C-alpha cells in the first residue's frame, strides 16, 4: 500500500502546462471583449435574417445557431470582470474601424434571394476567422493563469466547429449552378478583403502575425 | 439589413400561401354556419371532422411557431442595447432556439398527422404582434399574448392527443407547453424589469397586450364556453405567472371578441 | 348510361360550378368502373367549409346517393374554390363504396348514417387503397392513415389491419366486421358516435 503522506510532484508527470503565456491580463481582456462584440453582432444578424430567408431548413438552423453565439457572448461577458474589466461594455468593441466596416457589410444582405450571400458571410468568412482566433488564444495563452478562458474557448470551439460544418453543408446544398458559385465566390472575396484589412477579429496579430496592415485603423 | 421588417416581407418558400383574417371574417358561409350549432365547438376526438380540424390547427401551430421564431429573432436585431439590454437579447436568442425546435416538432407532427407543409394557408397576425417599435410592447405582444395563446392551443391539442390515445401528439405538445410556460415567464419578468421606473410605459404595454389578446381570441376561437374550439388553460397560465385577475380579463376579452366577431359576420351577411 | 344530378344546381356561397362537378363525377364513374345503369345523385352542403370535411355514400332507391360537405371539395389554398384533385378523390372513394354496396360484398352494410366511425374508417381505408391503384387519383395516404388511427387506435393491430385493407381488392362487410372485432379487442376504448353535420334537407338552411 502506498504511503499517502509521501511527497509527490505538484504537477502530474504528464502535465506539460507552462508559464507564462502569450497574453497578459489586459491583452486577454481586450481579446475577450472583441470576441464578445463579434459574437453579439453575429447572433443579432442571424436572428434578424431568420425572417428574411425563405428556405425552411435555413430558417430553423439560423434559429439554433443564433442561441449558440448568444451563449458564447454570455461566456465572454462573464469572463470580462474576472479579467479586471468591471465595465464589460467598455471592451465589448470592434478591434478597429475596418472590423466594424466588415460587420456592417456582413449584415447588409436583406432580400430573400440572398441566402447564399448571408451564409457565405457567416460560414465561409466569419466563422473560419473566429475558429482561427479562438484556436490561437487557446494554444497561446497560459494554461495555468488563463484556464477559465481556455475552458470557455474549448466549449465554444466545439460549437463553432459543429456549426461551421453544418453551415458549409447548407451552402454546398444551396450552390447548384455556375451563377450561384460565382455569387458565393464574389461575396467571399468582398468580405475577405474587409476582414484582411481589419487584420482578423481582434485586429492585427489575431493569430499571432505581427505585420501591421496599412489602414487598419488600430 | 433593414430594421423593423413588416409582415408582408416575411420570407417563405413556394409551398406557403398567405391569407388574411378579413377574408375569413367576410366569408359568406359564416352566417349560415352559426345556425348549425350541433354541440360544443371544442376541438375533441368525438366531434365531427375532428381529424381534419386537428390537422388544420396543427398546421396553424406550425406557421405560428415560424412567426414566433422570426419575431424573437427580430427583437434581437431591431434594437440596440440601450433599448434591449444584453440579457434580454440572450433570452430572445434562447427563445429562437426553442421556437426553431417547435417548428421542427410541428413539421414532424404534421407528417405524423398526414399534413403537408403549406397544405393550409398562413395568416401573419401572430407576427404582427412582434412589429411594435417598443421592445416592451413586443414582449407583451409576443411573450405574454402570443405565447399565452400557444399555452391554450397546446393544452387543447395535448388533451386531444390524450383522449384519442395518440402517443406522439400528446408527447410533443407536452414538451412544447413546458417551453411556452418559460417564455411567458420570461416576458413577465422583463416587463417588470424594463418598466420598474416607468409606470406609463407599463400601462402602454399592458394596453397593447389587451389589444393583442383580444385579436388573438379570433372572434371566439379561444375562450371558456362551448362555442370556443380552444379553451383558456387556466392552471398552466397561473404556472406561467399570470394572475387570476389577468386570466379573468383575458376570458372577458375573449367573450367580447366572440360577440364582436358574431356582429361582424352578421354585418357582412347583411351588407 | 349513368345520369348525374346535383343539388344545388347553382352554388351561391362557394365558387363551385355544379356542371363541372357533374362532369367530374361522370369521368370518375368511368374510371372506377361504376355500373353504367345506375344513376348518381350528388348533394353538396356548401355551407360547411374545410376542414369540416364529411361525406356519405349510400345506394338508395336504385341510385347512388352521395352527400358531401363543401369542405370535402374545397381548395385549402383558395377558400370557397373547388379543388378538382380532391373532388375526384372524394367522388371516386364514394362511388367505389356504393359499388361495394351494389355487388361488392357490402350488400348487408347499413347506410352511412348508421355505421360506426370505426367501421367507416375501415371502409375508407379499403376504398382509398383501391383508388391509389387506379390511374388519375392522387390520394394522400398519410392523411388517410391518421384519420384511420384516430378512429381505430394507435396500435400495431390497427396498423396491420390498415395495411391489409389498403392492399386489398376484395374485402367484404363481413371481413370488415371481423377486423373491427379484432380492433376492439386490441383497444377497447369506447368511441362514442359523432354527431352528424348532415341536415336532412338543404332547404333547412338555404
XYZ file of C-alpha atoms in Angstrom:
695
model
C 0.000 0.000 0.000
C 1.402 3.396 -0.942
C 2.115 5.958 1.726
C -0.419 8.836 1.405
C 1.921 11.204 3.217
C 4.860 10.707 0.907
C 5.501 13.960 -1.037
C 4.527 13.799 -4.716
C 5.358 16.249 -7.515
C 2.886 19.191 -7.526
C 2.153 18.561 -11.175
C 1.449 15.127 -12.574
C 4.230 13.841 -14.834
C 2.039 14.197 -17.922
C 1.015 17.811 -17.142
C 3.105 19.905 -19.561
C 1.489 23.278 -18.859
C 3.930 26.141 -18.636
C 4.216 29.744 -17.508
C 3.993 32.383 -18.835
C 1.529 32.535 -21.739
C 1.423 34.887 -24.697
C -1.103 37.289 -23.154
C -1.120 39.373 -20.039
C -4.392 40.174 -18.266
C -5.016 43.330 -20.322
C -4.435 41.633 -23.655
C -6.555 38.660 -22.739
C -9.372 41.017 -21.663
C -9.068 43.042 -24.864
C -9.355 39.910 -26.956
C -12.253 38.540 -24.923
C -14.063 41.882 -25.299
C -13.600 41.711 -29.067
C -14.864 38.135 -29.075
C -17.987 39.168 -27.167
C -18.556 42.011 -29.604
C -18.309 39.814 -32.682
C -20.475 37.067 -31.148
C -23.136 39.673 -30.393
C -23.109 41.105 -33.886
C -23.324 37.579 -35.232
C -26.254 36.402 -33.142
C -28.126 39.627 -33.867
C -27.599 39.144 -37.600
C -28.674 35.510 -37.511
C -31.772 36.496 -35.532
C -32.635 39.256 -37.968
C -32.123 37.044 -41.007
C -34.459 34.298 -39.817
C -37.454 36.240 -41.132
C -35.732 37.081 -44.409
C -34.716 33.611 -45.617
C -37.405 31.604 -47.397
C -35.652 28.236 -47.033
C -37.280 26.475 -44.089
C -34.223 24.406 -43.139
C -32.013 27.501 -43.159
C -34.555 29.371 -41.054
C -34.509 26.704 -38.356
C -30.744 26.308 -38.395
C -30.258 30.061 -38.009
C -32.598 29.944 -35.018
C -30.480 27.264 -33.388
C -27.097 28.789 -34.207
C -28.303 32.157 -33.019
C -28.560 30.800 -29.493
C -25.118 29.188 -29.679
C -23.484 32.529 -30.430
C -25.530 34.290 -27.773
C -24.243 31.748 -25.267
C -20.682 32.381 -26.433
C -21.223 36.097 -25.899
C -22.547 35.357 -22.421
C -19.479 33.246 -21.548
C -17.157 36.016 -22.702
C -19.243 38.614 -20.866
C -18.892 36.621 -17.630
C -15.139 36.302 -18.112
C -14.505 40.017 -18.524
C -14.938 41.045 -14.847
C -12.596 38.208 -13.905
C -10.038 39.901 -16.135
C -10.377 43.127 -14.131
C -12.842 44.676 -16.599
C -15.788 45.589 -14.408
C -17.466 47.630 -17.123
C -17.968 44.828 -19.582
C -19.348 47.198 -22.208
C -16.060 49.120 -22.404
C -14.113 46.297 -24.006
C -17.064 44.916 -25.928
C -15.964 46.729 -29.044
C -14.705 46.102 -32.568
C -10.953 45.670 -32.846
C -10.767 48.579 -35.274
C -12.768 50.588 -37.801
C -12.086 48.045 -40.534
C -13.625 45.340 -38.374
C -16.692 47.493 -37.869
C -16.911 48.016 -41.629
C -16.634 44.268 -42.130
C -19.576 43.611 -39.798
C -21.614 46.313 -41.478
C -21.001 44.611 -44.825
C -21.734 41.203 -43.307
C -25.165 42.429 -42.134
C -26.015 44.050 -45.458
C -27.908 41.325 -47.395
C -31.604 41.579 -46.722
C -33.593 40.323 -49.721
C -34.984 36.774 -49.666
C -32.979 35.894 -52.805
C -29.686 36.489 -50.984
C -29.449 33.456 -48.712
C -26.142 32.427 -50.285
C -24.676 35.868 -49.594
C -25.880 35.763 -45.995
C -24.490 32.296 -45.352
C -21.167 32.861 -47.128
C -20.510 35.836 -44.879
C -21.106 33.767 -41.776
C -19.813 30.338 -42.673
C -17.044 30.988 -45.200
C -15.637 34.211 -43.826
C -16.511 34.995 -40.221
C -16.626 31.552 -38.658
C -13.272 30.388 -40.034
C -11.840 33.656 -38.684
C -13.359 33.053 -35.280
C -12.134 29.483 -35.179
C -8.669 30.724 -36.039
C -8.692 33.443 -33.400
C -10.075 31.221 -30.649
C -7.664 28.431 -31.514
C -4.716 30.810 -31.379
C -5.881 32.108 -27.997
C -6.393 28.571 -26.716
C -2.953 27.488 -27.825
C -1.112 30.636 -26.871
C -2.406 31.710 -23.510
C -1.109 30.317 -20.252
C -2.936 27.138 -19.490
C -2.404 27.853 -15.823
C -3.283 31.525 -15.394
C -5.919 31.852 -18.128
C -7.510 28.438 -17.637
C -11.083 29.821 -17.289
C -10.852 31.486 -20.728
C -9.443 28.304 -22.159
C -12.265 26.243 -20.725
C -14.820 28.566 -22.297
C -12.954 28.568 -25.597
C -12.939 24.790 -25.670
C -16.727 24.668 -25.284
C -17.150 27.464 -27.794
C -14.843 25.904 -30.363
C -16.825 22.691 -30.174
C -19.924 24.690 -31.135
C -18.039 26.619 -33.785
C -16.741 23.501 -35.492
C -20.165 21.876 -35.491
C -21.962 24.999 -36.681
C -19.353 25.806 -39.297
C -19.639 22.275 -40.697
C -23.424 22.499 -40.794
C -23.302 25.927 -42.436
C -20.803 24.770 -45.022
C -23.033 21.819 -45.833
C -26.008 24.161 -46.150
C -24.037 26.253 -48.616
C -22.946 23.230 -50.611
C -26.586 22.196 -50.836
C -27.646 25.677 -51.983
C -24.940 26.267 -54.581
C -26.060 24.374 -57.683
C -25.238 26.488 -60.703
C -22.179 28.345 -62.033
C -24.026 31.618 -61.330
C -24.593 30.662 -57.701
C -20.980 29.590 -57.393
C -19.916 32.942 -58.818
C -22.128 34.752 -56.287
C -20.603 32.788 -53.421
C -17.041 33.437 -54.570
C -17.715 37.127 -55.176
C -19.280 37.540 -51.765
C -16.447 35.703 -50.047
C -13.919 37.824 -51.865
C -15.624 41.077 -50.881
C -15.829 40.164 -47.233
C -12.397 38.548 -47.041
C -10.918 41.768 -48.348
C -12.526 43.639 -45.476
C -11.501 41.168 -42.807
C -7.939 41.069 -44.114
C -7.912 44.830 -43.889
C -9.062 44.528 -40.268
C -6.326 42.029 -39.507
C -8.744 39.459 -38.110
C -11.408 39.675 -35.469
C -9.124 41.108 -32.799
C -7.174 43.241 -35.272
C -3.588 42.720 -36.498
C -1.992 39.873 -34.622
C -5.256 37.995 -34.217
C -3.491 34.733 -34.939
C -0.038 35.846 -33.971
C 1.184 37.513 -37.119
C 2.519 40.902 -36.224
C 2.661 42.604 -39.610
C 0.804 45.891 -39.378
C -1.901 46.236 -42.000
C -1.955 49.624 -43.576
C -5.168 51.492 -42.917
C -6.489 49.036 -40.385
C -7.193 51.975 -38.136
C -5.813 50.429 -34.972
C -30.422 44.528 -43.399
C -33.346 46.785 -42.668
C -34.704 47.272 -39.172
C -38.405 46.627 -38.486
C -39.470 44.049 -41.052
C -43.190 44.315 -41.911
C -45.326 41.135 -42.026
C -45.700 41.231 -45.801
C -41.919 40.812 -46.105
C -41.707 37.549 -44.163
C -39.849 35.182 -46.478
C -41.467 31.857 -47.360
C -40.871 29.170 -49.956
C -43.402 28.465 -52.690
C -45.385 25.962 -50.633
C -46.770 28.644 -48.358
C -49.922 30.576 -49.244
C -50.903 33.624 -47.267
C -54.401 34.546 -46.209
C -55.902 37.423 -44.306
C -58.177 37.338 -41.299
C -60.553 39.653 -43.167
C -61.068 37.060 -45.914
C -62.110 34.616 -43.243
C -64.407 37.079 -41.471
C -66.083 38.103 -44.733
C -66.687 34.512 -45.862
C -70.451 34.442 -46.610
C -70.721 30.938 -45.146
C -70.011 32.142 -41.625
C -73.515 33.384 -41.008
C -75.065 30.103 -42.096
C -72.609 28.037 -40.059
C -73.627 29.820 -36.885
C -77.139 28.466 -37.456
C -75.785 24.916 -37.463
C -74.774 24.519 -33.827
C -74.660 20.812 -33.084
C -72.938 20.849 -29.712
C -69.694 22.073 -28.156
C -67.209 23.588 -30.603
C -64.185 22.498 -28.536
C -61.729 20.510 -30.588
C -62.054 16.945 -29.341
C -61.794 13.496 -30.970
C -65.521 12.915 -30.546
C -66.533 15.945 -32.596
C -67.338 15.937 -36.339
C -64.371 16.040 -38.736
C -62.042 16.084 -35.732
C -59.100 14.619 -37.658
C -59.096 17.283 -40.350
C -59.799 20.023 -37.832
C -56.840 18.827 -35.749
C -54.628 18.689 -38.845
C -55.663 22.202 -39.751
C -54.963 23.516 -36.250
C -51.605 21.727 -36.170
C -50.636 23.473 -39.395
C -51.678 26.756 -37.801
C -49.392 25.948 -34.868
C -46.576 25.217 -37.308
C -46.861 28.590 -39.077
C -47.340 30.280 -35.704
C -44.068 28.787 -34.483
C -42.276 30.066 -37.563
C -43.597 33.545 -36.848
C -42.695 33.322 -33.152
C -39.163 32.321 -34.211
C -38.998 35.254 -36.598
C -40.408 37.655 -34.003
C -37.842 36.685 -31.356
C -35.062 36.957 -33.945
C -36.139 40.423 -34.998
C -36.219 41.634 -31.388
C -32.511 40.836 -31.153
C -31.673 42.662 -34.327
C -34.067 45.614 -34.353
C -32.984 47.144 -31.046
C -29.628 48.278 -29.749
C -28.555 47.596 -26.190
C -29.940 50.859 -24.848
C -33.392 49.689 -25.920
C -32.998 45.938 -25.382
C -30.384 45.025 -22.743
C -27.798 42.345 -23.428
C -29.510 39.893 -21.057
C -32.841 40.385 -22.844
C -31.168 39.641 -26.156
C -29.713 36.472 -24.662
C -33.200 35.412 -23.583
C -34.527 36.144 -27.059
C -31.746 34.046 -28.568
C -32.697 31.200 -26.277
C -36.298 31.663 -27.374
C -35.185 31.484 -31.010
C -33.668 28.081 -30.376
C -36.831 26.928 -28.597
C -39.066 28.197 -31.391
C -36.824 26.610 -34.024
C -37.283 23.302 -32.183
C -41.016 23.906 -32.093
C -41.003 24.380 -35.851
C -39.130 21.080 -36.164
C -41.574 19.354 -33.824
C -44.531 20.831 -35.707
C -43.190 19.601 -39.036
C -42.709 16.098 -37.651
C -46.148 16.188 -36.032
C -47.649 17.421 -39.283
C -46.094 14.459 -41.090
C -47.420 12.125 -38.398
C -50.905 13.572 -38.902
C -50.684 13.330 -42.675
C -50.323 17.040 -43.349
C -48.036 18.531 -45.951
C -46.114 21.743 -45.387
C -48.226 24.546 -46.846
C -51.339 22.384 -47.128
C -53.296 25.097 -45.334
C -52.949 28.847 -45.637
C -50.939 31.071 -43.316
C -52.139 34.280 -41.671
C -49.475 36.606 -40.290
C -51.386 38.184 -37.428
C -49.142 36.455 -34.880
C -46.007 38.076 -36.286
C -47.795 41.424 -36.339
C -47.609 41.388 -32.533
C -43.824 41.322 -32.964
C -43.754 44.501 -35.028
C -44.213 47.015 -32.207
C -41.481 49.666 -32.175
C -41.001 49.416 -28.391
C -39.321 46.203 -27.144
C -41.538 46.208 -24.041
C -44.634 46.185 -26.229
C -43.145 43.345 -28.246
C -42.536 41.344 -25.095
C -46.166 41.837 -24.126
C -47.376 41.022 -27.619
C -45.143 38.021 -28.222
C -44.144 36.537 -24.859
C -47.342 37.190 -22.965
C -50.120 37.328 -25.590
C -48.807 35.050 -28.365
C -47.090 32.558 -26.089
C -50.119 32.697 -23.800
C -52.298 31.725 -26.757
C -49.816 28.962 -27.515
C -50.339 27.599 -23.984
C -54.108 27.492 -24.600
C -53.761 25.863 -28.032
C -51.102 23.331 -26.994
C -53.123 22.340 -23.965
C -56.157 21.744 -26.177
C -54.062 19.660 -28.576
C -52.448 17.760 -25.706
C -55.890 16.837 -24.398
C -56.875 15.839 -27.933
C -53.851 13.530 -28.099
C -54.548 12.153 -24.658
C -58.237 11.374 -25.313
C -57.584 9.924 -28.760
C -54.704 7.790 -27.477
C -52.250 9.418 -29.897
C -48.935 8.973 -28.066
C -46.919 11.211 -30.388
C -49.247 14.214 -30.279
C -49.619 14.138 -26.509
C -45.843 13.743 -26.015
C -44.895 16.603 -28.331
C -47.488 19.063 -27.101
C -46.433 18.460 -23.509
C -42.815 19.315 -24.319
C -43.780 22.433 -26.227
C -46.060 23.502 -23.385
C -43.097 23.381 -20.999
C -41.170 25.811 -23.207
C -44.108 28.160 -23.653
C -44.624 28.473 -19.909
C -40.953 29.514 -19.703
C -41.382 32.083 -22.472
C -44.395 33.669 -20.792
C -42.478 33.883 -17.510
C -39.552 35.430 -19.367
C -41.871 38.064 -20.849
C -43.444 38.854 -17.498
C -40.039 39.204 -15.823
C -38.713 41.553 -18.484
C -41.904 43.581 -18.470
C -41.393 44.206 -14.747
C -37.691 44.965 -15.093
C -37.947 47.321 -18.028
C -40.858 49.293 -16.655
C -39.856 49.351 -12.977
C -39.395 53.127 -13.082
C -41.865 53.913 -15.815
C -45.486 53.192 -14.886
C -46.766 54.904 -18.021
C -44.728 52.604 -20.236
C -46.032 49.641 -18.266
C -49.609 50.779 -18.806
C -48.992 51.268 -22.555
C -47.546 47.776 -22.756
C -50.442 46.197 -20.893
C -52.895 48.099 -23.098
C -51.107 46.718 -26.134
C -51.300 43.250 -24.668
C -55.049 43.614 -24.121
C -55.467 44.625 -27.763
C -53.386 41.662 -28.911
C -55.142 39.238 -26.565
C -58.481 40.334 -27.984
C -57.183 39.957 -31.519
C -55.805 36.509 -30.677
C -59.197 35.411 -29.405
C -60.070 35.469 -33.107
C -63.729 36.270 -32.808
C -64.409 33.338 -30.493
C -61.689 30.838 -31.400
C -60.338 30.931 -27.833
C -62.462 31.281 -24.687
C -64.200 29.375 -21.945
C -67.581 28.491 -23.391
C -68.948 25.660 -25.522
C -68.657 27.924 -28.540
C -64.854 28.157 -28.318
C -62.762 25.474 -30.084
C -59.750 26.287 -27.879
C -60.109 26.820 -24.141
C -58.107 29.044 -21.802
C -55.613 26.847 -19.935
C -56.055 28.483 -16.533
C -53.757 26.248 -14.478
C -50.880 26.437 -16.937
C -51.309 30.174 -17.285
C -51.092 30.503 -13.496
C -47.909 28.412 -13.591
C -46.540 30.837 -16.176
C -47.143 33.760 -13.853
C -50.498 35.132 -14.957
C -52.632 36.250 -12.012
C -56.244 35.126 -11.698
C -57.310 38.706 -12.423
C -55.258 38.716 -15.633
C -56.746 35.399 -16.742
C -60.253 36.631 -15.941
C -59.540 39.675 -18.050
C -58.424 37.530 -20.995
C -61.610 35.473 -20.611
C -63.668 38.669 -20.746
C -61.730 39.914 -23.780
C -62.313 36.579 -25.486
C -66.034 36.828 -24.849
C -66.026 40.375 -26.184
C -64.103 39.221 -29.267
C -66.639 36.455 -29.816
C -69.554 38.893 -29.638
C -67.805 41.352 -31.956
C -66.923 38.551 -34.361
C -70.535 37.472 -34.468
C -71.654 41.041 -35.105
C -69.080 41.409 -37.895
C -70.324 38.199 -39.529
C -73.904 39.422 -39.360
C -72.940 42.839 -40.703
C -71.010 41.211 -43.575
C -74.006 38.990 -44.303
C -76.473 41.844 -44.460
C -74.177 44.131 -46.476
C -75.762 5.431 -69.405
C -75.314 6.947 -65.943
C -77.190 10.181 -65.335
C -75.600 12.523 -62.809
C -77.704 15.052 -60.901
C -76.599 17.577 -58.309
C -78.064 19.741 -55.571
C -77.736 22.659 -55.556
C -77.741 23.277 -59.291
C -76.355 26.729 -58.628
C -73.912 27.342 -55.792
C -74.306 30.697 -54.060
C -71.889 30.626 -51.121
C -68.929 28.989 -52.848
C -67.455 29.351 -56.312
C -68.183 25.770 -57.348
C -69.569 25.105 -60.832
C -72.297 22.465 -60.496
C -71.909 21.386 -64.132
C -68.186 20.897 -63.627
C -68.795 18.744 -60.538
C -71.238 16.640 -62.553
C -68.708 16.275 -65.355
C -66.004 15.186 -62.903
C -68.420 12.663 -61.388
C -69.148 11.208 -64.826
C -65.401 10.870 -65.563
C -64.748 9.322 -62.171
C -67.628 6.850 -62.596
C -65.926 5.552 -65.747
C -62.522 5.382 -64.068
C -63.795 3.264 -61.170
C -65.993 1.138 -63.474
C -69.167 2.229 -61.745
C -72.211 0.376 -63.166
C -73.445 2.397 -66.146
C -77.073 1.590 -65.444
C -77.026 3.244 -62.019
C -77.662 6.975 -61.764
C -75.718 9.210 -59.411
C -77.189 11.925 -57.239
C -74.814 14.310 -55.522
C -75.718 16.715 -52.754
C -73.172 19.283 -51.619
C -73.765 21.240 -48.427
C -71.978 24.403 -49.431
C -72.397 25.978 -46.006
C -69.823 23.679 -44.386
C -66.224 24.690 -45.196
C -62.897 22.901 -44.921
C -61.710 21.465 -42.598
C -65.250 20.368 -41.704
C -64.904 17.551 -44.205
C -67.510 14.812 -44.267
C -69.333 12.603 -46.748
C -71.864 9.826 -47.055
C -72.321 7.297 -49.862
C -75.448 5.133 -49.999
C -77.337 3.069 -52.536
C -80.929 4.229 -52.221
C -83.881 3.519 -54.482
C -81.672 2.171 -57.220
C -79.281 5.117 -57.411
C -76.038 6.249 -55.838
C -76.866 8.825 -53.212
C -73.800 10.873 -52.392
C -73.559 13.668 -49.855
C -70.579 15.929 -49.192
C -69.764 18.988 -47.177
C -68.449 21.769 -49.395
C -65.208 21.445 -47.446
C -64.663 17.977 -48.871
C -64.170 19.583 -52.307
C -62.622 22.873 -51.209
C -59.227 24.208 -52.195
C -57.370 24.719 -48.900
C -55.274 27.443 -50.510
C -58.113 29.348 -52.089
C -61.151 29.192 -49.857
C -64.594 28.785 -51.483
C -62.989 27.475 -54.677
C -63.039 23.897 -55.849
C -60.010 21.617 -55.717
C -60.580 19.241 -58.604
C -57.994 16.711 -57.444
C -59.683 16.464 -54.055
C -63.105 16.355 -55.696
C -62.076 13.481 -57.936
C -60.776 11.523 -54.965
C -63.842 12.220 -52.821
C -66.180 11.172 -55.610
C -64.013 8.179 -56.506
C -63.973 6.765 -52.981
C -67.704 7.339 -52.586
C -68.545 5.653 -55.879
C -66.336 2.684 -55.028
C -68.215 2.328 -51.750
C -71.606 2.486 -53.499
C -70.304 -0.115 -55.934
C -69.411 -2.262 -52.899
C -72.954 -1.846 -51.641
C -74.475 -2.881 -55.004
C -72.485 -6.030 -55.638
C -69.127 -5.930 -53.901
C -69.799 -7.881 -50.742
C -71.233 -4.939 -48.822
C -74.879 -5.610 -49.711
C -75.702 -6.085 -45.998
C -73.962 -2.943 -44.798
C -76.223 -0.392 -43.101
C -76.475 3.098 -44.545
C -73.645 5.513 -43.768
C -75.728 7.355 -41.171
C -75.962 4.102 -39.216
C -72.444 2.694 -39.357
C -69.899 3.437 -36.636
C -66.943 5.789 -37.071
C -64.619 2.815 -36.762
C -66.437 0.861 -39.475
C -66.377 3.903 -41.684
C -62.644 4.377 -41.154
C -62.008 0.739 -42.123
C -64.120 1.045 -45.253
C -62.470 4.338 -46.245
C -59.032 2.733 -45.985
C -60.226 -0.077 -48.241
C -61.675 2.422 -50.751
C -58.688 4.777 -50.828
C -56.270 1.853 -51.139
C -58.051 0.734 -54.279
C -58.177 4.261 -55.663
C -54.394 4.582 -55.477
C -54.165 1.656 -57.884
C -56.434 3.338 -60.442
C -54.879 5.916 -62.728
C -55.886 9.520 -62.187
C -56.325 9.686 -58.429
C -53.877 11.388 -56.103
C -54.549 10.062 -52.627
C -52.829 11.500 -49.586
C -52.145 8.224 -47.861
C -50.679 9.700 -44.646
C -53.842 11.742 -44.105
C -56.000 8.648 -44.531
C -53.770 6.724 -42.109
C -54.100 9.417 -39.438
C -57.907 9.620 -39.770
C -57.940 5.832 -39.538
C -55.727 5.682 -36.447
C -57.839 8.287 -34.707
C -60.889 6.062 -35.068
C -59.295 2.618 -34.901
C -56.479 3.098 -32.423
C -52.777 3.848 -32.336
C -51.507 0.290 -32.041
C -49.901 -2.486 -34.078
C -53.118 -4.456 -34.546
C -54.830 -1.422 -36.055
C -51.822 -0.674 -38.279
C -51.705 -4.248 -39.550
C -55.426 -4.113 -40.357
C -54.917 -0.848 -42.196
C -52.159 -2.301 -44.345
C -54.320 -5.332 -45.083
C -57.280 -3.167 -46.146
C -55.125 -0.780 -48.131
C -53.689 -3.622 -50.209
C -56.969 -5.486 -50.612
C -59.124 -5.635 -53.725
C -61.718 -7.966 -52.281
C -62.891 -7.194 -48.777
C -66.487 -7.743 -47.677
C -68.675 -6.228 -44.986
C -68.307 -9.493 -43.045
C -64.491 -9.184 -43.258
C -64.761 -5.655 -42.072
C -66.831 -6.670 -39.035
C -64.278 -9.333 -38.218
C -61.471 -6.777 -38.392
C -63.485 -4.406 -36.221
C -63.815 -7.101 -33.545
C -60.029 -7.549 -33.565
C -59.519 -3.819 -33.181
C -61.930 -3.606 -30.257
C -60.049 -6.407 -28.553
C -56.748 -4.541 -29.036
C -58.145 -1.188 -27.931
C -61.425 -1.419 -26.030
C -61.653 2.379 -25.551
C -65.250 3.428 -26.128
C -65.569 5.714 -29.107
C -68.965 7.364 -28.996
C -70.856 8.196 -32.160
C -70.059 11.633 -33.510
C -72.933 13.980 -34.137
C -73.632 14.220 -37.850
C -73.239 17.560 -39.544
C -75.651 16.476 -42.275
C -79.017 18.162 -42.499
C -81.988 16.113 -43.723
C -82.604 18.697 -46.375
C -80.519 21.629 -47.531
C -83.707 23.676 -47.559
C -83.408 23.845 -43.775
C -80.660 26.370 -44.070
C -80.987 27.802 -47.536
